[in-house]
Amino acid sequence: MATSPRAIRPIPPNRARNQRFVQDLLKLQRAAQTINSTLDLDELIHKIVNEVAASFGCIEAFIWLHDEATNEMVLQGVCGCTMYTECGHRLKVGEQGMIGHVAATGVTRYAPDVHVDPYYQGCEHDINSELDIPLKIGNKVIGVFSTAHHELDAFPPDQRHLLEALCGHIALAVQNARTFGREREQRERMSREAQEARFIQESLLPKASPFVPGVVFEAISVPAGEVGGDWYDYIDLGSDRWGVVLADVSGKGMGAALLMSATRGILRSLAATSPSPAEVLSRLNCVLRDDFPSGRYVTMIYGIFDGPNRTFTFANAGHPHPVLVNEGRAEIIDGVSGLPLGLAASVYQDRTVELRHGSKLLLYSDGISEAEDINDQEFGTARIRQHMLLPGSSPQSLLKAASAHSYCGEPCDDATVIVLRCTEAN
């Protein structure tokens, strides 16, 4: 039996409205996901204006942000406008257009027919309705989201409510992106400053080792961060005599680097005034006690290597004792160690050691001896002595051994090593 085709029933208005509302909700969800996917402000704003314009069929979409210094709204993102094709355009808050009015009042303004709205300022000729929503953090207006449509009354109440909810996401995302941008700029500036400080600090280290026939000077210095408090130097005292210094300023980072630089300059000015390292350290201590901030200090070994006599006379200000390798033995050179420089009055004494053919003299900072493994066991002087007895041991090999011992794969403090090797008999 043949049947007649059923007539297509029209979708009831309420159902059509509900379907559109569900579709708008999905658009809102997609837009919110897009907005929350980036912390770069420029990229974020580009995504906002293009995503909303595409999702809701708008002719235009804008993001204006408030410039507190000038109390103006600055165009930061635009889609679909031929008048404002570039960002940077400014509007006076409370004086220009619906944007300025919304920025001043903090209240959404909807113009179902822009031709009769007293605040509307024309843009595209075929725009008939415009919706401007404040971007607010708390009660503070940080911007305005503006969108326009070619139809009259194109934004029904449900859609306006959804867009206002979306603008809550936008405001928070803009605030987060601005904060992230400021923090990134600060990190980049600090990184540039640290790199520049490291360049300057490295330029203060010796450019070349002293040339003394029959003696080889080797050294390495590695900061724990961009800059550090360790420092070594060679000071030409004439007649094949060289001042040799290894120092460690308390603390790390920029502060330690600044104090290191100041200490270097003062020591260099004092080194030529006396043939006694102990006297030089005493004078240096007097200066640093007056100039150093409270609680900051420097440990230091300063010595004079006499090339013709193959002797090293040194004084110690709270620094790890040197190690002397002679005839298959590695010994700690004990002696009177005065207080670190800059703390209090102290007495320093000279000690002289002789370097024979095949001798090695080691100076090092506590970044080597105090490198700890996962069990909090320090690398220690015993391992240092054992390592220096190995054939071919050098500053580089000692640093590598201490790094291998350390739980973090490298010394967690600034590490500096100097080795004097006597290759010829006197």
Short mmCIF file of N, CA and C in Angstrom, two decimals, residues 268-393:
data_model
loop_
_atom_site.label_atom_id
_atom_site.label_comp_id
_atom_site.label_asym_id
_atom_site.label_seq_id
_atom_site.Cartn_x
_atom_site.Cartn_y
_atom_site.Cartn_z
N ARG A 268 96.60 43.74 43.84
CA ARG A 268 97.59 44.08 42.81
C ARG A 268 98.33 45.37 43.17
N SER A 269 97.64 46.31 43.80
CA SER A 269 98.31 47.55 44.19
C SER A 269 99.26 47.35 45.36
N LEU A 270 99.01 46.31 46.19
CA LEU A 270 99.85 46.05 47.36
C LEU A 270 100.99 45.08 47.07
N ALA A 271 100.87 44.26 46.03
CA ALA A 271 101.82 43.16 45.82
C ALA A 271 103.25 43.65 45.65
N ALA A 272 103.43 44.79 45.00
CA ALA A 272 104.79 45.27 44.74
C ALA A 272 105.38 46.02 45.93
N THR A 273 104.61 46.19 47.02
CA THR A 273 105.09 47.00 48.15
C THR A 273 105.92 46.21 49.14
N SER A 274 105.87 44.87 49.05
CA SER A 274 106.59 44.07 50.05
C SER A 274 106.98 42.72 49.48
N PRO A 275 108.17 42.22 49.82
CA PRO A 275 108.57 40.88 49.39
C PRO A 275 107.98 39.78 50.27
N SER A 276 107.21 40.16 51.30
CA SER A 276 106.64 39.19 52.23
C SER A 276 105.15 39.01 51.95
N PRO A 277 104.74 37.82 51.52
CA PRO A 277 103.30 37.59 51.33
C PRO A 277 102.50 37.83 52.60
N ALA A 278 103.05 37.47 53.76
CA ALA A 278 102.33 37.68 55.02
C ALA A 278 102.04 39.15 55.24
N GLU A 279 103.01 40.01 54.95
CA GLU A 279 102.82 41.44 55.13
C GLU A 279 101.76 41.97 54.15
N VAL A 280 101.79 41.47 52.91
CA VAL A 280 100.80 41.88 51.92
C VAL A 280 99.39 41.50 52.39
N LEU A 281 99.23 40.28 52.91
CA LEU A 281 97.91 39.86 53.39
C LEU A 281 97.47 40.70 54.59
N SER A 282 98.40 41.05 55.46
CA SER A 282 98.05 41.88 56.62
C SER A 282 97.52 43.24 56.18
N ARG A 283 98.21 43.85 55.21
CA ARG A 283 97.76 45.15 54.72
C ARG A 283 96.41 45.02 54.01
N LEU A 284 96.28 43.97 53.22
CA LEU A 284 95.02 43.75 52.51
C LEU A 284 93.88 43.55 53.49
N ASN A 285 94.14 42.81 54.57
CA ASN A 285 93.10 42.56 55.57
C ASN A 285 92.64 43.86 56.22
N CYS A 286 93.56 44.76 56.48
CA CYS A 286 93.19 46.04 57.09
C CYS A 286 92.24 46.83 56.18
N VAL A 287 92.52 46.80 54.88
CA VAL A 287 91.66 47.53 53.94
C VAL A 287 90.28 46.88 53.86
N LEU A 288 90.26 45.55 53.74
CA LEU A 288 88.98 44.86 53.55
C LEU A 288 88.12 44.91 54.80
N ARG A 289 88.74 44.94 55.97
CA ARG A 289 87.95 45.03 57.21
C ARG A 289 87.13 46.32 57.23
N ASP A 290 87.68 47.38 56.65
CA ASP A 290 86.96 48.66 56.63
C ASP A 290 85.94 48.73 55.49
N ASP A 291 86.21 48.02 54.39
CA ASP A 291 85.40 48.20 53.19
C ASP A 291 84.34 47.12 52.98
N PHE A 292 84.59 45.91 53.48
CA PHE A 292 83.67 44.81 53.18
C PHE A 292 82.38 44.91 53.98
N PRO A 293 81.26 44.50 53.39
CA PRO A 293 80.01 44.42 54.16
C PRO A 293 80.15 43.42 55.31
N SER A 294 79.37 43.61 56.33
CA SER A 294 79.42 42.70 57.49
C SER A 294 79.12 41.27 57.07
N GLY A 295 79.94 40.34 57.54
CA GLY A 295 79.71 38.93 57.27
C GLY A 295 80.33 38.43 55.99
N ARG A 296 80.87 39.31 55.16
CA ARG A 296 81.53 38.88 53.93
C ARG A 296 83.03 38.84 54.16
N TYR A 297 83.70 37.89 53.52
CA TYR A 297 85.14 37.69 53.73
C TYR A 297 85.74 37.00 52.52
N VAL A 298 87.07 36.88 52.55
CA VAL A 298 87.81 36.24 51.46
C VAL A 298 88.82 35.28 52.07
N THR A 299 88.82 34.04 51.62
CA THR A 299 89.94 33.15 51.93
C THR A 299 90.94 33.27 50.78
N MET A 300 92.23 33.20 51.13
CA MET A 300 93.23 33.46 50.09
C MET A 300 94.57 32.82 50.43
N ILE A 301 95.22 32.31 49.42
CA ILE A 301 96.65 32.00 49.48
C ILE A 301 97.34 32.95 48.52
N TYR A 302 98.31 33.66 49.06
CA TYR A 302 99.14 34.52 48.22
C TYR A 302 100.59 34.13 48.43
N GLY A 303 101.28 33.87 47.33
CA GLY A 303 102.67 33.48 47.42
C GLY A 303 103.50 34.10 46.33
N ILE A 304 104.79 34.05 46.52
CA ILE A 304 105.74 34.56 45.52
C ILE A 304 106.61 33.41 45.06
N PHE A 305 106.56 33.12 43.77
CA PHE A 305 107.40 32.08 43.19
C PHE A 305 108.69 32.73 42.70
N ASP A 306 109.80 32.24 43.22
CA ASP A 306 111.12 32.73 42.84
C ASP A 306 111.70 31.76 41.82
N GLY A 307 111.69 32.16 40.53
CA GLY A 307 112.13 31.27 39.46
C GLY A 307 113.57 30.83 39.58
N PRO A 308 114.51 31.75 39.77
CA PRO A 308 115.92 31.33 39.85
C PRO A 308 116.20 30.37 41.00
N ASN A 309 115.51 30.53 42.12
CA ASN A 309 115.78 29.67 43.28
C ASN A 309 114.79 28.52 43.42
N ARG A 310 113.75 28.47 42.55
CA ARG A 310 112.74 27.41 42.57
C ARG A 310 112.09 27.29 43.96
N THR A 311 111.73 28.43 44.54
CA THR A 311 111.05 28.41 45.84
C THR A 311 109.70 29.12 45.72
N PHE A 312 108.80 28.71 46.60
CA PHE A 312 107.50 29.34 46.67
C PHE A 312 107.25 29.72 48.12
N THR A 313 107.20 31.03 48.37
CA THR A 313 106.95 31.55 49.71
C THR A 313 105.53 32.09 49.76
N PHE A 314 104.76 31.59 50.70
CA PHE A 314 103.34 31.94 50.70
C PHE A 314 102.82 32.19 52.11
N ALA A 315 101.69 32.86 52.18
CA ALA A 315 100.94 33.04 53.42
C ALA A 315 99.50 32.65 53.15
N ASN A 316 98.83 32.20 54.21
CA ASN A 316 97.49 31.64 54.06
C ASN A 316 96.49 32.39 54.93
N ALA A 317 95.39 32.83 54.31
CA ALA A 317 94.31 33.50 55.04
C ALA A 317 93.06 32.62 54.98
N GLY A 318 93.04 31.56 55.80
CA GLY A 318 91.86 30.73 55.92
C GLY A 318 91.54 29.86 54.71
N HIS A 319 92.50 29.64 53.83
CA HIS A 319 92.26 28.88 52.60
C HIS A 319 92.74 27.44 52.78
N PRO A 320 92.21 26.49 51.98
CA PRO A 320 92.73 25.11 52.04
C PRO A 320 94.24 25.08 51.82
N HIS A 321 94.91 24.22 52.59
CA HIS A 321 96.36 24.15 52.51
C HIS A 321 96.81 23.59 51.16
N PRO A 322 97.94 24.08 50.64
CA PRO A 322 98.47 23.54 49.38
C PRO A 322 98.93 22.09 49.53
N VAL A 323 99.12 21.45 48.39
CA VAL A 323 99.66 20.09 48.36
C VAL A 323 100.93 20.11 47.52
N LEU A 324 101.99 19.50 48.07
CA LEU A 324 103.27 19.42 47.36
C LEU A 324 103.56 17.97 47.03
N VAL A 325 103.79 17.69 45.75
CA VAL A 325 104.13 16.35 45.29
C VAL A 325 105.64 16.32 45.02
N ASN A 326 106.32 15.42 45.74
CA ASN A 326 107.77 15.27 45.59
C ASN A 326 108.14 13.81 45.73
N GLU A 327 108.87 13.28 44.77
CA GLU A 327 109.44 11.93 44.86
C GLU A 327 108.39 10.90 45.27
N GLY A 328 107.24 10.95 44.59
CA GLY A 328 106.20 9.94 44.82
C GLY A 328 105.39 10.14 46.08
N ARG A 329 105.53 11.27 46.71
CA ARG A 329 104.74 11.56 47.90
C ARG A 329 103.96 12.86 47.70
N ALA A 330 102.71 12.87 48.16
CA ALA A 330 101.88 14.06 48.10
C ALA A 330 101.56 14.48 49.53
N GLU A 331 102.06 15.64 49.93
CA GLU A 331 101.92 16.08 51.31
C GLU A 331 101.16 17.40 51.39
N ILE A 332 100.33 17.49 52.43
CA ILE A 332 99.69 18.76 52.75
C ILE A 332 100.74 19.66 53.39
N ILE A 333 100.86 20.87 52.88
CA ILE A 333 101.82 21.82 53.46
C ILE A 333 101.12 22.58 54.57
N ASP A 334 101.24 22.03 55.76
CA ASP A 334 100.64 22.69 56.91
C ASP A 334 101.42 23.96 57.25
N GLY A 335 100.78 24.81 57.95
CA GLY A 335 101.42 26.05 58.38
C GLY A 335 100.39 26.89 59.08
N VAL A 336 100.84 28.00 59.59
CA VAL A 336 99.93 28.89 60.28
C VAL A 336 98.99 29.52 59.27
N SER A 337 97.71 29.37 59.53
CA SER A 337 96.69 29.95 58.65
C SER A 337 95.96 31.02 59.43
N GLY A 338 96.07 32.26 58.97
CA GLY A 338 95.38 33.35 59.64
C GLY A 338 93.89 33.33 59.29
N LEU A 339 93.17 34.29 59.87
CA LEU A 339 91.73 34.40 59.60
C LEU A 339 91.49 34.81 58.15
N PRO A 340 90.34 34.44 57.61
CA PRO A 340 89.98 34.97 56.29
C PRO A 340 90.02 36.50 56.31
N LEU A 341 90.29 37.07 55.16
CA LEU A 341 90.43 38.51 55.05
C LEU A 341 89.07 39.20 55.17
N GLY A 342 89.07 40.32 55.88
CA GLY A 342 87.87 41.13 55.99
C GLY A 342 87.06 40.89 57.24
N LEU A 343 87.43 39.92 58.07
CA LEU A 343 86.64 39.61 59.27
C LEU A 343 87.13 40.36 60.50
N ALA A 344 88.42 40.21 60.82
CA ALA A 344 88.97 40.80 62.04
C ALA A 344 90.49 40.87 61.90
N ALA A 345 91.12 41.52 62.85
CA ALA A 345 92.58 41.59 62.86
C ALA A 345 93.15 40.18 62.97
N SER A 346 94.25 39.93 62.26
CA SER A 346 94.82 38.58 62.25
C SER A 346 96.32 38.66 61.97
N VAL A 347 97.00 37.59 62.34
CA VAL A 347 98.44 37.48 62.08
C VAL A 347 98.65 36.45 60.99
N TYR A 348 99.50 36.77 60.03
CA TYR A 348 99.81 35.86 58.92
C TYR A 348 101.31 35.59 58.92
N GLN A 349 101.68 34.38 58.55
CA GLN A 349 103.09 33.99 58.55
C GLN A 349 103.50 33.43 57.20
N ASP A 350 104.75 33.68 56.83
CA ASP A 350 105.29 33.15 55.59
C ASP A 350 105.77 31.72 55.79
N ARG A 351 105.63 30.94 54.74
CA ARG A 351 106.16 29.58 54.70
C ARG A 351 106.80 29.38 53.33
N THR A 352 107.98 28.79 53.30
CA THR A 352 108.70 28.61 52.03
C THR A 352 108.88 27.13 51.75
N VAL A 353 108.58 26.73 50.49
CA VAL A 353 108.82 25.36 50.05
C VAL A 353 109.68 25.40 48.80
N GLU A 354 110.46 24.33 48.62
CA GLU A 354 111.35 24.24 47.47
C GLU A 354 110.77 23.27 46.45
N LEU A 355 110.83 23.67 45.20
CA LEU A 355 110.37 22.81 44.11
C LEU A 355 111.58 22.22 43.41
N ARG A 356 111.65 20.89 43.44
CA ARG A 356 112.74 20.21 42.76
C ARG A 356 112.28 19.71 41.41
N HIS A 357 113.19 19.11 40.68
CA HIS A 357 112.84 18.54 39.39
C HIS A 357 111.76 17.46 39.58
N GLY A 358 110.65 17.59 38.87
CA GLY A 358 109.55 16.64 39.00
C GLY A 358 108.53 17.01 40.05
N SER A 359 108.77 18.09 40.79
CA SER A 359 107.82 18.51 41.83
C SER A 359 106.55 19.11 41.21
N LYS A 360 105.46 18.98 41.94
CA LYS A 360 104.22 19.65 41.58
C LYS A 360 103.65 20.32 42.83
N LEU A 361 103.27 21.58 42.69
CA LEU A 361 102.65 22.32 43.79
C LEU A 361 101.21 22.62 43.40
N LEU A 362 100.29 22.23 44.27
CA LEU A 362 98.86 22.36 43.98
C LEU A 362 98.22 23.37 44.92
N LEU A 363 97.50 24.32 44.34
CA LEU A 363 96.62 25.22 45.08
C LEU A 363 95.20 24.99 44.55
N TYR A 364 94.21 25.01 45.44
CA TYR A 364 92.84 24.71 45.00
C TYR A 364 91.85 25.41 45.94
N SER A 365 90.64 25.56 45.47
CA SER A 365 89.58 26.15 46.30
C SER A 365 88.72 25.04 46.89
N ASP A 366 87.87 25.39 47.84
CA ASP A 366 87.08 24.36 48.51
C ASP A 366 85.97 23.79 47.62
N GLY A 367 85.75 24.38 46.44
CA GLY A 367 84.84 23.76 45.49
C GLY A 367 85.32 22.40 45.03
N ILE A 368 86.63 22.16 45.15
CA ILE A 368 87.20 20.84 44.84
C ILE A 368 87.11 19.92 46.05
N SER A 369 87.66 20.34 47.16
CA SER A 369 87.75 19.46 48.33
C SER A 369 86.39 19.17 48.96
N GLU A 370 85.43 20.10 48.83
CA GLU A 370 84.15 19.92 49.49
C GLU A 370 83.05 19.42 48.56
N ALA A 371 83.38 19.01 47.35
CA ALA A 371 82.38 18.41 46.46
C ALA A 371 81.86 17.13 47.11
N GLU A 372 80.52 17.02 47.25
CA GLU A 372 79.92 15.92 47.99
C GLU A 372 79.20 14.95 47.08
N ASP A 373 79.23 13.66 47.47
CA ASP A 373 78.48 12.65 46.73
C ASP A 373 77.09 12.51 47.35
N ILE A 374 76.32 11.54 46.88
CA ILE A 374 74.93 11.38 47.35
C ILE A 374 74.86 11.00 48.82
N ASN A 375 75.98 10.56 49.39
CA ASN A 375 76.01 10.19 50.81
C ASN A 375 76.62 11.28 51.67
N ASP A 376 76.74 12.49 51.10
CA ASP A 376 77.31 13.65 51.79
C ASP A 376 78.78 13.47 52.14
N GLN A 377 79.47 12.58 51.41
CA GLN A 377 80.89 12.39 51.62
C GLN A 377 81.67 13.35 50.72
N GLU A 378 82.55 14.12 51.33
CA GLU A 378 83.33 15.09 50.56
C GLU A 378 84.43 14.41 49.75
N PHE A 379 84.81 15.07 48.67
CA PHE A 379 85.92 14.57 47.87
C PHE A 379 87.19 14.51 48.73
N GLY A 380 87.44 15.55 49.49
CA GLY A 380 88.45 15.53 50.54
C GLY A 380 89.90 15.60 50.06
N THR A 381 90.77 15.91 51.02
CA THR A 381 92.19 16.07 50.70
C THR A 381 92.88 14.74 50.39
N ALA A 382 92.38 13.64 50.97
CA ALA A 382 93.01 12.34 50.69
C ALA A 382 92.86 12.00 49.21
N ARG A 383 91.69 12.20 48.65
CA ARG A 383 91.48 11.92 47.22
C ARG A 383 92.29 12.89 46.36
N ILE A 384 92.38 14.14 46.83
CA ILE A 384 93.18 15.12 46.09
C ILE A 384 94.63 14.66 46.02
N ARG A 385 95.19 14.24 47.14
CA ARG A 385 96.58 13.78 47.17
C ARG A 385 96.77 12.55 46.29
N GLN A 386 95.83 11.61 46.37
CA GLN A 386 95.93 10.41 45.53
C GLN A 386 95.89 10.76 44.05
N HIS A 387 95.02 11.70 43.71
CA HIS A 387 94.90 12.06 42.31
C HIS A 387 96.17 12.73 41.81
N MET A 388 96.77 13.58 42.63
CA MET A 388 97.95 14.31 42.18
C MET A 388 99.16 13.40 42.01
N LEU A 389 99.11 12.18 42.57
CA LEU A 389 100.20 11.21 42.37
C LEU A 389 100.08 10.48 41.04
N LEU A 390 98.91 10.60 40.39
CA LEU A 390 98.73 9.91 39.11
C LEU A 390 99.57 10.57 38.03
N PRO A 391 100.14 9.79 37.13
CA PRO A 391 100.88 10.37 36.01
C PRO A 391 99.95 11.25 35.16
N GLY A 392 100.42 12.40 34.80
CA GLY A 392 99.64 13.28 33.94
C GLY A 392 98.53 14.03 34.65
N SER A 393 98.51 13.99 35.98
CA SER A 393 97.48 14.74 36.68
C SER A 393 97.64 16.24 36.41
#
